[in-house]
mmCIF file of C-alpha atoms and ligand atoms in Angstrom:
data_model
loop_
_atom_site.group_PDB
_atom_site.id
_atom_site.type_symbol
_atom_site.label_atom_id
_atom_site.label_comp_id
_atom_site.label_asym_id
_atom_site.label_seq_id
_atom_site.Cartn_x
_atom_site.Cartn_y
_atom_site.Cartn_z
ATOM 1 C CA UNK F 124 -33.109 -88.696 -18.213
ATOM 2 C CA UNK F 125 -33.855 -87.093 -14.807
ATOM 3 C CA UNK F 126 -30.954 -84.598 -15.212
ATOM 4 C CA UNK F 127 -31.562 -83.881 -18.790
ATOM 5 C CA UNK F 128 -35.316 -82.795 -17.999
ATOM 6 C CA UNK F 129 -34.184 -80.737 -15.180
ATOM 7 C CA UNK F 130 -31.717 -79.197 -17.139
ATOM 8 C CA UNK F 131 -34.600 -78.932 -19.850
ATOM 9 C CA UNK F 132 -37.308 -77.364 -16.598
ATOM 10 C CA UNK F 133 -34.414 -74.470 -15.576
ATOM 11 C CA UNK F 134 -33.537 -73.518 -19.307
ATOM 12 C CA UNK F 135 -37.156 -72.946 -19.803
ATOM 13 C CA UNK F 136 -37.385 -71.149 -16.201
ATOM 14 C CA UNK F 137 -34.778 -69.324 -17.683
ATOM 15 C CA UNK F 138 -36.456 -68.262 -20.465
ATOM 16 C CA UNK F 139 -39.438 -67.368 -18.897
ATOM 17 C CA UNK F 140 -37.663 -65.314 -16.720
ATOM 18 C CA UNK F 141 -35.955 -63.932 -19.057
ATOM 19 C CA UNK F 142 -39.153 -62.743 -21.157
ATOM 20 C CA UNK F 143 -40.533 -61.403 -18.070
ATOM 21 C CA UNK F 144 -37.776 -59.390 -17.093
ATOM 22 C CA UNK F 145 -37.250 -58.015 -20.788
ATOM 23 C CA UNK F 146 -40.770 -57.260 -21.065
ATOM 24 C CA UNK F 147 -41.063 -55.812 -16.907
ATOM 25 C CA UNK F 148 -37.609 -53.882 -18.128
ATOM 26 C CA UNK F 149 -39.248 -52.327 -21.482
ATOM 27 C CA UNK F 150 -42.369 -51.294 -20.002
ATOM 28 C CA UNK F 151 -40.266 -49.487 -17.653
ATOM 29 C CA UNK F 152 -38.458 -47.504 -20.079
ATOM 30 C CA UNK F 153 -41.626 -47.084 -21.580
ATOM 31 C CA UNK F 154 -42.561 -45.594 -18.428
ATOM 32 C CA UNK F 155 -40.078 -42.979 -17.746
ATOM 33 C CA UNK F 156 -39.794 -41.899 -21.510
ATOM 34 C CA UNK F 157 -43.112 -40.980 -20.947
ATOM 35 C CA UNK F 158 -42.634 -39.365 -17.898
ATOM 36 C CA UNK F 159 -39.865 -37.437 -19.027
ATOM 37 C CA UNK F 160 -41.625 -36.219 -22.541
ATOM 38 C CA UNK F 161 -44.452 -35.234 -19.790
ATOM 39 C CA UNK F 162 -42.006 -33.431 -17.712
ATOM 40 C CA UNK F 163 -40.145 -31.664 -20.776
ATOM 41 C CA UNK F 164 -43.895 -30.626 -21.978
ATOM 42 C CA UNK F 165 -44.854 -28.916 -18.334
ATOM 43 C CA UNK F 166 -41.416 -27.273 -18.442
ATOM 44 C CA UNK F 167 -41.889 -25.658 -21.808
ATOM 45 C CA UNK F 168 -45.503 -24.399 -20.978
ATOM 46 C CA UNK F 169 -44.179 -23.017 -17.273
ATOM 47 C CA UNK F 170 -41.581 -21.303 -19.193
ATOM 48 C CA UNK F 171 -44.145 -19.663 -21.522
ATOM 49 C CA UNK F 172 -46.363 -19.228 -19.104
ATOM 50 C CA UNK F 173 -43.726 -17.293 -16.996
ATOM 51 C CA UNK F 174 -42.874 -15.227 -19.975
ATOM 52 C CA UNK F 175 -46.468 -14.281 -21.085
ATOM 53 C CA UNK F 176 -46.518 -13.056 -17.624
ATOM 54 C CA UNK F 177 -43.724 -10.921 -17.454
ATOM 55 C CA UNK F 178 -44.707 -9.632 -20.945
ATOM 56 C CA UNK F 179 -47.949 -9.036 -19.456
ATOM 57 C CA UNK F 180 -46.733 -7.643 -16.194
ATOM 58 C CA UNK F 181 -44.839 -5.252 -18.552
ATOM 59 C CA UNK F 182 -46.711 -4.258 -20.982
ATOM 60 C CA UNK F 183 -49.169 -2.932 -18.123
ATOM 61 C CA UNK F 184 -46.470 -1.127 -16.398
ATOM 62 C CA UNK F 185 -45.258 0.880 -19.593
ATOM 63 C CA UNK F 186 -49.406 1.795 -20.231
ATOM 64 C CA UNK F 187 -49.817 3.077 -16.753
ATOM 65 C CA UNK F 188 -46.736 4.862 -17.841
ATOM 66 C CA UNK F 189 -47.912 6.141 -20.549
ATOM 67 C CA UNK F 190 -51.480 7.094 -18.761
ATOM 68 C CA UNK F 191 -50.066 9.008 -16.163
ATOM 69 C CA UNK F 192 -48.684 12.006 -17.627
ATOM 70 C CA UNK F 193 -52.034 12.928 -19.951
ATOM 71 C CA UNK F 194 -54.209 12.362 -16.484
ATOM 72 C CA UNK F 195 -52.112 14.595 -14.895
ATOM 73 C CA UNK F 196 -52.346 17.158 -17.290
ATOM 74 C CA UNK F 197 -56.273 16.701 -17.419
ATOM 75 C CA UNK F 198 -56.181 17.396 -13.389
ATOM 76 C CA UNK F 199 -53.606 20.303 -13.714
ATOM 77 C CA UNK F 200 -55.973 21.917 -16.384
ATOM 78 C CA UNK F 201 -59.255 21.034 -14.521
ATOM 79 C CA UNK F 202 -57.575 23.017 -10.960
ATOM 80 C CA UNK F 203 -56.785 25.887 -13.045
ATOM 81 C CA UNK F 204 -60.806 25.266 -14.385
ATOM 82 C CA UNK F 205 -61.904 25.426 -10.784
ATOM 83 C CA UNK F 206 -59.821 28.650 -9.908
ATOM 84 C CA UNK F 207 -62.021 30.857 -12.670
ATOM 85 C CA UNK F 208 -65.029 32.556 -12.268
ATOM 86 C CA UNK F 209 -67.250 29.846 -13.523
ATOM 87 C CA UNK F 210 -71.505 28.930 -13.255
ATOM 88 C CA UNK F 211 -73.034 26.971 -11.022
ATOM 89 C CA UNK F 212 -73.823 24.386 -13.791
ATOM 90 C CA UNK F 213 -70.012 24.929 -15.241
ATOM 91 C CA UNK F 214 -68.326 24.400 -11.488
ATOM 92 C CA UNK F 215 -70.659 21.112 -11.402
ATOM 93 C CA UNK F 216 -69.642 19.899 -14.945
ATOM 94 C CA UNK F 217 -65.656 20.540 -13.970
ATOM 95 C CA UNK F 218 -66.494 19.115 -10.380
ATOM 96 C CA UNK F 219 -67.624 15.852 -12.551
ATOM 97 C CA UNK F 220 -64.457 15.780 -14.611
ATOM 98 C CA UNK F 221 -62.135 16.157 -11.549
ATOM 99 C CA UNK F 222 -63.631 13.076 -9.615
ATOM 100 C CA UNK F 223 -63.679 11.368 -12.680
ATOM 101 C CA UNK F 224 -59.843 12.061 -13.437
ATOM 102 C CA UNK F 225 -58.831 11.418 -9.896
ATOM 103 C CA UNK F 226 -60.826 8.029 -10.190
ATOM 104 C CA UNK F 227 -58.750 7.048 -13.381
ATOM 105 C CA UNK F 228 -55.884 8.372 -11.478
ATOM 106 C CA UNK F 229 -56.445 5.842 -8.786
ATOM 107 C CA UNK F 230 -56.935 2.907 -10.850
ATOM 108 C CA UNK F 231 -53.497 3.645 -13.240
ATOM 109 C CA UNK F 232 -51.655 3.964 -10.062
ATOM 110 C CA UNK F 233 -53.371 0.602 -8.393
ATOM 111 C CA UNK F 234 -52.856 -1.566 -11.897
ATOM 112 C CA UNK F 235 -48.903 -0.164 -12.158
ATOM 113 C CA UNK F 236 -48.354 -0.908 -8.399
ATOM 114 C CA UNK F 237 -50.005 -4.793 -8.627
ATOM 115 C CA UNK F 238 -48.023 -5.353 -11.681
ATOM 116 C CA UNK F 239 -44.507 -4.166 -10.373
ATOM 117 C CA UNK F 240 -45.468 -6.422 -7.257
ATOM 118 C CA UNK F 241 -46.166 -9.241 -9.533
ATOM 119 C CA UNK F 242 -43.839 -9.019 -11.748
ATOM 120 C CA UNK F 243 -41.330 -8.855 -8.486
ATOM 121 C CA UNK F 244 -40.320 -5.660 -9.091
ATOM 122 C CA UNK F 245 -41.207 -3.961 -5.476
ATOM 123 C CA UNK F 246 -38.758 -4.781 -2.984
ATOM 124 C CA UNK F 247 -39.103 -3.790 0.638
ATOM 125 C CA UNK F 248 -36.750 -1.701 2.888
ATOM 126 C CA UNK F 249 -37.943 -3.372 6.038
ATOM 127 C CA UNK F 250 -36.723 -1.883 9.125
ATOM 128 C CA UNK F 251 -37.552 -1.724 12.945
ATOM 129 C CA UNK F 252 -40.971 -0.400 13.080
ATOM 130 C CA UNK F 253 -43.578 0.658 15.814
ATOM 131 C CA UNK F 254 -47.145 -0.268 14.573
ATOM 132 C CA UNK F 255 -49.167 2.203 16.531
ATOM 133 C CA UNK F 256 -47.045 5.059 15.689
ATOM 134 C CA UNK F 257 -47.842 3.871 11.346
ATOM 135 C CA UNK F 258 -51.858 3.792 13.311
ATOM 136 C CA UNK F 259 -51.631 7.102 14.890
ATOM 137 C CA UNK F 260 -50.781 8.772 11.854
ATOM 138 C CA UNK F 261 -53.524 7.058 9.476
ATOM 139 C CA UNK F 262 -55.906 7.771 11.737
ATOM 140 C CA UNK F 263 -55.090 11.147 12.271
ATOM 141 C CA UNK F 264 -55.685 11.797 8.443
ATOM 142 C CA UNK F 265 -58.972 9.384 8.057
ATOM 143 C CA UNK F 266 -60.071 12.051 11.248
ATOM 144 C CA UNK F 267 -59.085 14.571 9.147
ATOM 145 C CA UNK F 268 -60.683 13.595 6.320
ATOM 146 C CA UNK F 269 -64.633 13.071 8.143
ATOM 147 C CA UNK F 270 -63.953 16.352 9.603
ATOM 148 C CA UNK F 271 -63.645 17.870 6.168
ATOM 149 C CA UNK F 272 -66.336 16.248 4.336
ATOM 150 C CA UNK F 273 -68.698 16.544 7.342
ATOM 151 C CA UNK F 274 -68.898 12.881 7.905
ATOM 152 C CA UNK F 275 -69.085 12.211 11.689
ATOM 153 C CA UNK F 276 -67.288 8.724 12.671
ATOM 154 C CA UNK F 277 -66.147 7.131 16.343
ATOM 155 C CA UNK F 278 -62.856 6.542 15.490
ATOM 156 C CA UNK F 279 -60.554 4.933 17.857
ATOM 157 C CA UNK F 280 -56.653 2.765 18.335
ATOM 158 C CA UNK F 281 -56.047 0.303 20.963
ATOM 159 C CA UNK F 282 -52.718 -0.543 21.288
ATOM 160 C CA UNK F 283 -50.816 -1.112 24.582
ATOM 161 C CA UNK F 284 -47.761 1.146 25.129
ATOM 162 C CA UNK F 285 -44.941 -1.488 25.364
ATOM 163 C CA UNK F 286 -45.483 -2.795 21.840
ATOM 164 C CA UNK F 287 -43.003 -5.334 20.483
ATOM 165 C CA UNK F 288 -41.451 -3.687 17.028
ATOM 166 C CA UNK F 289 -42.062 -5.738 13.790
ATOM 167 C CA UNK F 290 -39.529 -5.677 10.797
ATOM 168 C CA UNK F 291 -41.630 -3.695 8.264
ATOM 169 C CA UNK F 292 -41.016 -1.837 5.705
ATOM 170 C CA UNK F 293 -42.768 1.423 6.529
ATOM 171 C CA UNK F 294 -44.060 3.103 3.545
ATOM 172 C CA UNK F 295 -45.670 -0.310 2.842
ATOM 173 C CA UNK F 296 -46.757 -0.895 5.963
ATOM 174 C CA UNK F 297 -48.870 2.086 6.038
ATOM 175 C CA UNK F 298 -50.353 1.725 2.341
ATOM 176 C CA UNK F 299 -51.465 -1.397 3.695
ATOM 177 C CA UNK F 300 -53.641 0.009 7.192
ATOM 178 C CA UNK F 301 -53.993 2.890 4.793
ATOM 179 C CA UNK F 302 -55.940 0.555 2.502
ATOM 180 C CA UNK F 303 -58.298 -0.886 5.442
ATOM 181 C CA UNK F 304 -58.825 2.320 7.066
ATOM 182 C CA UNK F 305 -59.831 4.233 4.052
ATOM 183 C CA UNK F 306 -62.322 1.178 2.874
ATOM 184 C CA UNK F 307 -63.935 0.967 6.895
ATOM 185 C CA UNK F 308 -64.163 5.020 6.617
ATOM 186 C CA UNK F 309 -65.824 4.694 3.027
ATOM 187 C CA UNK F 310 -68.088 1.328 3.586
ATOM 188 C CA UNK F 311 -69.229 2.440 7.255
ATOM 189 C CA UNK F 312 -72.491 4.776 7.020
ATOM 190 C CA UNK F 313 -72.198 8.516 8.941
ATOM 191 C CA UNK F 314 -72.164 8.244 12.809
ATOM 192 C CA UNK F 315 -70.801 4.538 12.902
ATOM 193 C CA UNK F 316 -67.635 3.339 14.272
ATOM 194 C CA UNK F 317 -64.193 2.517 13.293
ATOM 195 C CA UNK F 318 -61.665 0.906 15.256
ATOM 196 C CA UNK F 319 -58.251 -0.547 14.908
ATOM 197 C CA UNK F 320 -56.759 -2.779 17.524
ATOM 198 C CA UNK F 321 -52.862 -3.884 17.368
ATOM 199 C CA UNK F 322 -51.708 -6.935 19.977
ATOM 200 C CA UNK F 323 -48.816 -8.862 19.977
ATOM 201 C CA UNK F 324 -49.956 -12.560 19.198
ATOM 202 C CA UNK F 325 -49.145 -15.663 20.185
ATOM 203 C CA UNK F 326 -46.822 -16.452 17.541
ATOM 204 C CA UNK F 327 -43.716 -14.097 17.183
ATOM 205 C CA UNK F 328 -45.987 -11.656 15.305
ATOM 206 C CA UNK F 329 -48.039 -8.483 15.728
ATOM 207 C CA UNK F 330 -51.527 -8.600 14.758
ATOM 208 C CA UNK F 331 -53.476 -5.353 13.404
ATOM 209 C CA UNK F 332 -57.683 -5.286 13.315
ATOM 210 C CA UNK F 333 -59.260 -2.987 11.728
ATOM 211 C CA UNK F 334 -63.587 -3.304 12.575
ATOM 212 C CA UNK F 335 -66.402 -1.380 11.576
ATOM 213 C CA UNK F 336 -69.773 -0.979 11.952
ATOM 214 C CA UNK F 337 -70.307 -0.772 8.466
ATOM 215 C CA UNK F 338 -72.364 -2.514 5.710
ATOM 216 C CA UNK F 339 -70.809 -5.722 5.798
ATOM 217 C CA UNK F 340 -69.467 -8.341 3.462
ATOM 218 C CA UNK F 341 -72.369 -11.345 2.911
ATOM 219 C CA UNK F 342 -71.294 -14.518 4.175
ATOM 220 C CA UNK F 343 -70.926 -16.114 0.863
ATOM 221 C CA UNK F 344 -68.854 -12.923 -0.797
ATOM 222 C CA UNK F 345 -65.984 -13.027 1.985
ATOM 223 C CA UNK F 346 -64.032 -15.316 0.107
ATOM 224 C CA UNK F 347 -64.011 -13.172 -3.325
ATOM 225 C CA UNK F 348 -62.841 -9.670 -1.292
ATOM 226 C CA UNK F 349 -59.084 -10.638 -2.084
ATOM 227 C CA UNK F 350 -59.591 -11.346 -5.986
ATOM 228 C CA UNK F 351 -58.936 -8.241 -7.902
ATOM 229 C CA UNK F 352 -61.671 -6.035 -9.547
ATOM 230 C CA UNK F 353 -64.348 -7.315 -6.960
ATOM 231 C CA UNK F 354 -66.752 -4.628 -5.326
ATOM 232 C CA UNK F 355 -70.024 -6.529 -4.316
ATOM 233 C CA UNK F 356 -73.489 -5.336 -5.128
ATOM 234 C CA UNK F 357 -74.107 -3.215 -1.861
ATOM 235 C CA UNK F 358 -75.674 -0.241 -2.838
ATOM 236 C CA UNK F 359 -73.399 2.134 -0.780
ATOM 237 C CA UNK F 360 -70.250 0.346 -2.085
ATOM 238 C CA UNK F 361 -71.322 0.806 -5.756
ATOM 239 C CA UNK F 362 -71.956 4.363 -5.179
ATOM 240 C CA UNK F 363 -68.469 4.959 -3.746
ATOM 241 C CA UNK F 364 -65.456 5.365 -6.636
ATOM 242 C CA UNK F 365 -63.383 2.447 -5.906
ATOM 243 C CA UNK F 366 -61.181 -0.064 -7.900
ATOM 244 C CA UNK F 367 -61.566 -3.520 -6.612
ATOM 245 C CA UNK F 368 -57.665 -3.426 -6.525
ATOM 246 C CA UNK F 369 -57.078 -2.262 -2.986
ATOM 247 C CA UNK F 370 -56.910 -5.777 -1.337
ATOM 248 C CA UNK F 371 -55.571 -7.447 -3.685
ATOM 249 C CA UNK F 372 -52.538 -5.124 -3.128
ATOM 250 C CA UNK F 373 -53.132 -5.096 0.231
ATOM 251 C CA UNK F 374 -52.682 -8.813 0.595
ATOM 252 C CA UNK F 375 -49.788 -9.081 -2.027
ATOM 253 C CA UNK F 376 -48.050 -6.729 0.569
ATOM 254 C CA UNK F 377 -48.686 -8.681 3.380
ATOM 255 C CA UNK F 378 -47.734 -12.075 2.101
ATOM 256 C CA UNK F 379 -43.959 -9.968 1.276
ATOM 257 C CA UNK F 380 -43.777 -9.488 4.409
ATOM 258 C CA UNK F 381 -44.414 -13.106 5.584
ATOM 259 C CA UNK F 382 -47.230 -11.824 7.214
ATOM 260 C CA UNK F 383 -51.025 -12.987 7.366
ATOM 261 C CA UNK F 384 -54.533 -11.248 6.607
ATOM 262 C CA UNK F 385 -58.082 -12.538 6.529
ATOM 263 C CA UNK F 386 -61.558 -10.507 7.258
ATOM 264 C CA UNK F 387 -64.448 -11.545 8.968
ATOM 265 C CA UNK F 388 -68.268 -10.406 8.957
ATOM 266 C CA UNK F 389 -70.906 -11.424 10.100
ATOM 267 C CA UNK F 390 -72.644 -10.126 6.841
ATOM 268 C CA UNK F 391 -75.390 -8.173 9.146
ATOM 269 C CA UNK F 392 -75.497 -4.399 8.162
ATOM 270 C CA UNK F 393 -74.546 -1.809 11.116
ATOM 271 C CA UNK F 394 -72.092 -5.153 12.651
ATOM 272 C CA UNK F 395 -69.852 -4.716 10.037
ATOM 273 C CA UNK F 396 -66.396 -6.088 9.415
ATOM 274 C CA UNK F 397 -63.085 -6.583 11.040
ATOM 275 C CA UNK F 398 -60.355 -6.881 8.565
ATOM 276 C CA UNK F 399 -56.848 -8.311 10.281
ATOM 277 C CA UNK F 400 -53.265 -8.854 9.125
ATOM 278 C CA UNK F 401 -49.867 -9.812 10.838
ATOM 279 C CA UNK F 402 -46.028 -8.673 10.505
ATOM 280 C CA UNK F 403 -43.376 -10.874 11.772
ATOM 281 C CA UNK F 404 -41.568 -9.616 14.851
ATOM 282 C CA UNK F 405 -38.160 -10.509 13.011
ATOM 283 C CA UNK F 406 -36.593 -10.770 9.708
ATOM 284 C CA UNK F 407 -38.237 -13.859 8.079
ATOM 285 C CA UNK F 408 -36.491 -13.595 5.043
ATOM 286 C CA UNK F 409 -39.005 -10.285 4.164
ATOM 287 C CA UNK F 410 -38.597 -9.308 0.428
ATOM 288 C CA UNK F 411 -39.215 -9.347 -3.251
ATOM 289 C CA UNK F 412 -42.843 -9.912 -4.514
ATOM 290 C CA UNK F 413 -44.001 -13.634 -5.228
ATOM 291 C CA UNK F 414 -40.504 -13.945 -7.376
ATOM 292 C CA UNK F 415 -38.384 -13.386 -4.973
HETATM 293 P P1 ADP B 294 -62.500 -0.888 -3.532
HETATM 294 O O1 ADP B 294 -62.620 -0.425 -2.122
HETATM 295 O O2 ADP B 294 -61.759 0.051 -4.414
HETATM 296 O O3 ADP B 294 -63.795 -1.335 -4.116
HETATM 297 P P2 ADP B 294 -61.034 -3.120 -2.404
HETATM 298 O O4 ADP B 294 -60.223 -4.161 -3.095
HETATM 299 O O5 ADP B 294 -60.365 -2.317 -1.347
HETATM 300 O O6 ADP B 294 -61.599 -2.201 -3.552
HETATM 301 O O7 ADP B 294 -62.311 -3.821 -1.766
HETATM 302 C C1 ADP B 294 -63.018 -4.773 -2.539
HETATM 303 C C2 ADP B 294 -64.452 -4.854 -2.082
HETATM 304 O O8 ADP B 294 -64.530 -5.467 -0.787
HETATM 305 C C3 ADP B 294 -65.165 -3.523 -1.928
HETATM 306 O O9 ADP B 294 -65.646 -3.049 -3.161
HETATM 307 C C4 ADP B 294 -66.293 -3.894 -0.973
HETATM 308 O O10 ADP B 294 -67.332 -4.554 -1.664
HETATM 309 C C5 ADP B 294 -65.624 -4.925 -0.062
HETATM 310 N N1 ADP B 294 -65.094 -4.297 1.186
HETATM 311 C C6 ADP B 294 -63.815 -4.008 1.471
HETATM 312 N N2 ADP B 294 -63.703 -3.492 2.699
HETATM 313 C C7 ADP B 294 -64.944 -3.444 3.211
HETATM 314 C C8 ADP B 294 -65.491 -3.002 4.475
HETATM 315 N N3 ADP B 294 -64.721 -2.509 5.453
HETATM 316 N N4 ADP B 294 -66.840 -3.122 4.644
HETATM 317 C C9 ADP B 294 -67.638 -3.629 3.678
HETATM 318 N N5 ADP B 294 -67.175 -4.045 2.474
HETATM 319 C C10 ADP B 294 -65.856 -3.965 2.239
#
């Protein structure tokens, strides 16, 4: 009697285990066919995702295309305009059309080149590169520039003569200071300051700032400079032609370069802003936009 109930107590054990471990086993199956229809579903939408993109990326890049060549024409023909013996109130009205078609002008060119970077179709030729001598020559324009449209500005670089090289890709490199530069220049008010600093950091990096004493970003708008089409509400920034597309670019180009940027202001007008970025020292893998 004793064995047969102990034989009886492990078939049941048995059995019970058993159940258990069919029903642990079939909830676990249950578990990763879920998972796997879950994953299958996030793969399909990445994929379209990826392609709306790219058909998006596109379909910009063929309409800047496509926008270029009658804006051009408009210019050409509004030069030609400006070269006849025209009225006061005529000069005005063709003054009007040429900062308007320059303006457009700007904005095709900004929309093609943040589309060919994200649809990883800008890649850089980086090569040994001095920083200060990429400063020197922006400056020497944005000088230019405030002697020509009467604009008196401090401007000023600060860069020790044994800086370390980066690996940059020039023509990139300078679009980007270009960028900061022209918005300090624009955003600063006549007789203010601009200056740009460049220091080899701690890291195996350079670091370029670029400060004014300009308007200022508002604590609570520094964190929207970067998205694309932003321009504030300061009265002097409205009133200046502008795109909302230069630092988006700006830090697009950056990141390609494994490289860093950031701003800071203190949001008080006449303290303005310092805007800074990094490029590496050495090749870091430097490249393709975010695809690459
Ligand atoms: P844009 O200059 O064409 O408006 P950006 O993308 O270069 O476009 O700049 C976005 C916005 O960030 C500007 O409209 C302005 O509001 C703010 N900003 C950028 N640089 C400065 C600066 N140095 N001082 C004050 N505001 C700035």
């Amino acid at each position: 009697l004793f064995v047969t109930s102990l034989l009886n107590a492990a078939g049941l054990a048995m059995v019970v285990f058993l159940a258990f471990g069919l029903r642990y086993y079939s909830r676990r199956e249950a578990r990763m066919v879920a998972m796997q229809a879950a994953q299958s579903e996030l793969e399909t939408a990445r994929d379209e995702a990826d392609r709306a993109n790219a058909a998006k990326s596109q379909f910009l890049s063929r309409m800047s295309h496509e926008l270029r060549t009658p804006m051009n024409a408009v210019l050409g023909f509004g030069q030609l305009l400006e070269m006849d013996d025209l009225t006061e109130t005529q000069r005005e009205n063709v003054s009007f059309i040429m900062r308007s078609g320059r303006h457009l002008l700007r904005l095709i060119d900004e929309v093609l080149d943040i589309s060919r970077i994200e649809a990883g179709r800008v890649t850089l030729a980086p090569q040994a590169l001095d920083l200060r001598e990429v400063a020197e020559d922006v400056l020497a324009d944005v000088l230019r520039r405030s002697q020509e449209e009467n604009k008196p500005l401090a401007i000023s670089l600060e860069a020790p003569r044994e800086l370390p090289r980066v690996h940059g890709d020039s023509e990139r490199v300078r679009q980007i200071l270009d960028n900061l530069v022209d918005n300090a220049y624009h955003y600063t008010p006549v007789d203010g300051q601009i200056q740009v600093r460049i220091h080899a950091n701690s890291g195996e990096e350079v670091q370029v700032d670029v400060s004014d004493t300009g308007v200022g970003i508002a604590p609570e708008d520094q964190e929207r400079v970067f998205e694309r089409f932003y321009r504030g509400e300061h009265p002097l920034v409205l009133a200046t032609p502008g795109t909302g597309l230069g630092l988006p670019i700006v830090k697009q180009l950056v990141e390609m370069h494994r490289g860093r940027i950031w701003m800071t202001s203190k949001g008080i007008p006449g303290e303005g802003s310092t805007f800074s970025f990094t490029i590496p020292r050495h090749q870091k893998s430097v490249g393709r936009g975010k695809n690459g």
